[in-house]
Amino acid sequence: MRTPIVGGNWKMHTTRAEALALLVALRDGLADLGGVEVAVFPPAPWLGDASNILEGSNVAVGVQNVYWEPRGAFTGEQSAAMLVGAARHVLVGHSERRHVFGETDADVSRKLRSILDAGLHPVLAVGELQEERDAGATMDVLRRQLDGALTGLDELPTTLVVAYEPVWAIGTGRTATPEAAQEACAAVRSMVAERFEAAAASGLRVQYGGSVTPQNIEVLAAQPDIDGALVGGASLNAEAFIAICRALAAAKRI
Ligand code: PGA
């Protein structure tokens, strides 16, 4: 069975005071929760605070971005190697990185490799634009993004998590229907099975992301190929994020 995993992507939000309060609330509010892995992705300036506050807790620390070179003259960037000890998970391929900052599938692939090489756990985000869905191209986009990211890997990394995040659902309040989310998450799994071994793909955790809230998580979590959620807006509210984590743990409990 796959342990569900929930990520809270804070994006470029929170003052330091807000971040500290949120970290403490999550540490305390999730202290008794089992059966689900939880990670938060705070802005980089709060990573030290996050590791200190969350040390020994049920909540792991993640980072939102890395550059693929290990070191060098790359002003403003941070390497995966530099994050070892400070974080466990790294987001890669998020739609905002692709569409606001112009990251290509080749960039995503290089970043993914550097994350794996550093021994960190990648959360690879994929998802189609509204126009691509309207044109019936969703599956082609998912295949292109997965193939682009996973190229050159001989085996499916056991630490990899894939987040299916339709771009039109991110930050819009327009959550995918549970059926559409299930269809895409199942497709991700079968594309990964075609590329690697079916047995490995059956262990892959696939999250859904895009306007997840405590109100809609239950129907999403009931879908067999949805193993967790990547949460943006609702992860800035401790009560809402904790409710989402609890709902996932309850839905996937065997
Ligand atoms: P949202 O963001 O929950 O605010 O839609 C999701 C994400 O970007 O990962």
JSON list of N, CA, C and O and ligand atoms in Angstrom, two decimals, residues 9 11 94 96 165 169-171 210-212 230-233, ligand 1:
[
{"chain": "A", "resi": 9, "resn": "ASN", "atom": "N", "xyz": [2.59, 23.95, -0.25]},
{"chain": "A", "resi": 9, "resn": "ASN", "atom": "CA", "xyz": [3.46, 24.85, -1.02]},
{"chain": "A", "resi": 9, "resn": "ASN", "atom": "C", "xyz": [3.07, 26.30, -0.67]},
{"chain": "A", "resi": 9, "resn": "ASN", "atom": "O", "xyz": [2.06, 26.78, -1.14]},
{"chain": "A", "resi": 11, "resn": "LYS", "atom": "N", "xyz": [4.56, 28.95, -1.54]},
{"chain": "A", "resi": 11, "resn": "LYS", "atom": "CA", "xyz": [4.93, 29.89, -2.61]},
{"chain": "A", "resi": 11, "resn": "LYS", "atom": "C", "xyz": [5.65, 31.11, -2.00]},
{"chain": "A", "resi": 11, "resn": "LYS", "atom": "O", "xyz": [6.38, 30.96, -1.02]},
{"chain": "A", "resi": 94, "resn": "HIS", "atom": "N", "xyz": [6.97, 22.76, -11.15]},
{"chain": "A", "resi": 94, "resn": "HIS", "atom": "CA", "xyz": [5.71, 23.42, -10.79]},
{"chain": "A", "resi": 94, "resn": "HIS", "atom": "C", "xyz": [5.28, 24.34, -11.93]},
{"chain": "A", "resi": 94, "resn": "HIS", "atom": "O", "xyz": [6.11, 24.98, -12.58]},
{"chain": "A", "resi": 96, "resn": "GLU", "atom": "N", "xyz": [4.13, 27.25, -12.01]},
{"chain": "A", "resi": 96, "resn": "GLU", "atom": "CA", "xyz": [4.61, 28.64, -11.94]},
{"chain": "A", "resi": 96, "resn": "GLU", "atom": "C", "xyz": [6.06, 28.74, -12.39]},
{"chain": "A", "resi": 96, "resn": "GLU", "atom": "O", "xyz": [6.46, 29.74, -13.01]},
{"chain": "A", "resi": 165, "resn": "GLU", "atom": "N", "xyz": [-1.12, 18.49, -11.43]},
{"chain": "A", "resi": 165, "resn": "GLU", "atom": "CA", "xyz": [-1.72, 19.78, -11.13]},
{"chain": "A", "resi": 165, "resn": "GLU", "atom": "C", "xyz": [-2.18, 20.46, -12.42]},
{"chain": "A", "resi": 165, "resn": "GLU", "atom": "O", "xyz": [-1.37, 21.10, -13.11]},
{"chain": "A", "resi": 169, "resn": "ALA", "atom": "N", "xyz": [-6.54, 24.79, -12.59]},
{"chain": "A", "resi": 169, "resn": "ALA", "atom": "CA", "xyz": [-7.12, 24.58, -11.25]},
{"chain": "A", "resi": 169, "resn": "ALA", "atom": "C", "xyz": [-6.28, 25.23, -10.16]},
{"chain": "A", "resi": 169, "resn": "ALA", "atom": "O", "xyz": [-6.71, 25.33, -9.00]},
{"chain": "A", "resi": 170, "resn": "ILE", "atom": "N", "xyz": [-5.07, 25.69, -10.51]},
{"chain": "A", "resi": 170, "resn": "ILE", "atom": "CA", "xyz": [-4.15, 26.22, -9.49]},
{"chain": "A", "resi": 170, "resn": "ILE", "atom": "C", "xyz": [-4.53, 27.64, -9.12]},
{"chain": "A", "resi": 170, "resn": "ILE", "atom": "O", "xyz": [-4.52, 28.53, -9.98]},
{"chain": "A", "resi": 171, "resn": "GLY", "atom": "N", "xyz": [-4.89, 27.82, -7.87]},
{"chain": "A", "resi": 171, "resn": "GLY", "atom": "CA", "xyz": [-5.17, 29.17, -7.36]},
{"chain": "A", "resi": 171, "resn": "GLY", "atom": "C", "xyz": [-6.44, 29.79, -7.92]},
{"chain": "A", "resi": 171, "resn": "GLY", "atom": "O", "xyz": [-6.65, 30.99, -7.78]},
{"chain": "A", "resi": 210, "resn": "GLY", "atom": "N", "xyz": [-4.36, 21.59, -6.98]},
{"chain": "A", "resi": 210, "resn": "GLY", "atom": "CA", "xyz": [-5.17, 22.59, -7.70]},
{"chain": "A", "resi": 210, "resn": "GLY", "atom": "C", "xyz": [-6.43, 22.88, -6.92]},
{"chain": "A", "resi": 210, "resn": "GLY", "atom": "O", "xyz": [-7.40, 22.13, -6.99]},
{"chain": "A", "resi": 211, "resn": "SER", "atom": "N", "xyz": [-6.37, 23.95, -6.11]},
{"chain": "A", "resi": 211, "resn": "SER", "atom": "CA", "xyz": [-7.52, 24.40, -5.31]},
{"chain": "A", "resi": 211, "resn": "SER", "atom": "C", "xyz": [-8.08, 23.30, -4.39]},
{"chain": "A", "resi": 211, "resn": "SER", "atom": "O", "xyz": [-9.28, 23.13, -4.26]},
{"chain": "A", "resi": 212, "resn": "VAL", "atom": "N", "xyz": [-7.14, 22.56, -3.76]},
{"chain": "A", "resi": 212, "resn": "VAL", "atom": "CA", "xyz": [-7.56, 21.58, -2.74]},
{"chain": "A", "resi": 212, "resn": "VAL", "atom": "C", "xyz": [-7.95, 22.33, -1.47]},
{"chain": "A", "resi": 212, "resn": "VAL", "atom": "O", "xyz": [-7.25, 23.27, -1.05]},
{"chain": "A", "resi": 230, "resn": "LEU", "atom": "N", "xyz": [-1.09, 18.20, -3.24]},
{"chain": "A", "resi": 230, "resn": "LEU", "atom": "CA", "xyz": [-0.16, 19.32, -3.16]},
{"chain": "A", "resi": 230, "resn": "LEU", "atom": "C", "xyz": [-1.03, 20.56, -3.03]},
{"chain": "A", "resi": 230, "resn": "LEU", "atom": "O", "xyz": [-1.85, 20.84, -3.91]},
{"chain": "A", "resi": 231, "resn": "VAL", "atom": "N", "xyz": [-0.87, 21.24, -1.91]},
{"chain": "A", "resi": 231, "resn": "VAL", "atom": "CA", "xyz": [-1.83, 22.28, -1.52]},
{"chain": "A", "resi": 231, "resn": "VAL", "atom": "C", "xyz": [-1.12, 23.63, -1.52]},
{"chain": "A", "resi": 231, "resn": "VAL", "atom": "O", "xyz": [-0.06, 23.77, -0.90]},
{"chain": "A", "resi": 232, "resn": "GLY", "atom": "N", "xyz": [-1.70, 24.60, -2.20]},
{"chain": "A", "resi": 232, "resn": "GLY", "atom": "CA", "xyz": [-1.14, 25.95, -2.19]},
{"chain": "A", "resi": 232, "resn": "GLY", "atom": "C", "xyz": [-1.86, 26.81, -1.18]},
{"chain": "A", "resi": 232, "resn": "GLY", "atom": "O", "xyz": [-1.55, 26.81, 0.02]},
{"chain": "A", "resi": 233, "resn": "GLY", "atom": "N", "xyz": [-2.86, 27.55, -1.65]},
{"chain": "A", "resi": 233, "resn": "GLY", "atom": "CA", "xyz": [-3.57, 28.51, -0.82]},
{"chain": "A", "resi": 233, "resn": "GLY", "atom": "C", "xyz": [-3.99, 27.99, 0.56]},
{"chain": "A", "resi": 233, "resn": "GLY", "atom": "O", "xyz": [-3.74, 28.64, 1.58]},
{"chain": "B", "resi": 1, "resn": "PGA", "atom": "P1", "xyz": [-3.58, 26.01, -4.92]},
{"chain": "B", "resi": 1, "resn": "PGA", "atom": "O1", "xyz": [-2.07, 25.75, -5.42]},
{"chain": "B", "resi": 1, "resn": "PGA", "atom": "O2", "xyz": [-3.90, 24.94, -3.90]},
{"chain": "B", "resi": 1, "resn": "PGA", "atom": "O3", "xyz": [-3.57, 27.39, -4.34]},
{"chain": "B", "resi": 1, "resn": "PGA", "atom": "O4", "xyz": [-4.45, 25.88, -6.12]},
{"chain": "B", "resi": 1, "resn": "PGA", "atom": "C1", "xyz": [-1.62, 24.45, -5.68]},
{"chain": "B", "resi": 1, "resn": "PGA", "atom": "C2", "xyz": [-0.18, 24.48, -6.12]},
{"chain": "B", "resi": 1, "resn": "PGA", "atom": "O5", "xyz": [0.24, 25.41, -6.80]},
{"chain": "B", "resi": 1, "resn": "PGA", "atom": "O6", "xyz": [0.59, 23.55, -5.80]}
]
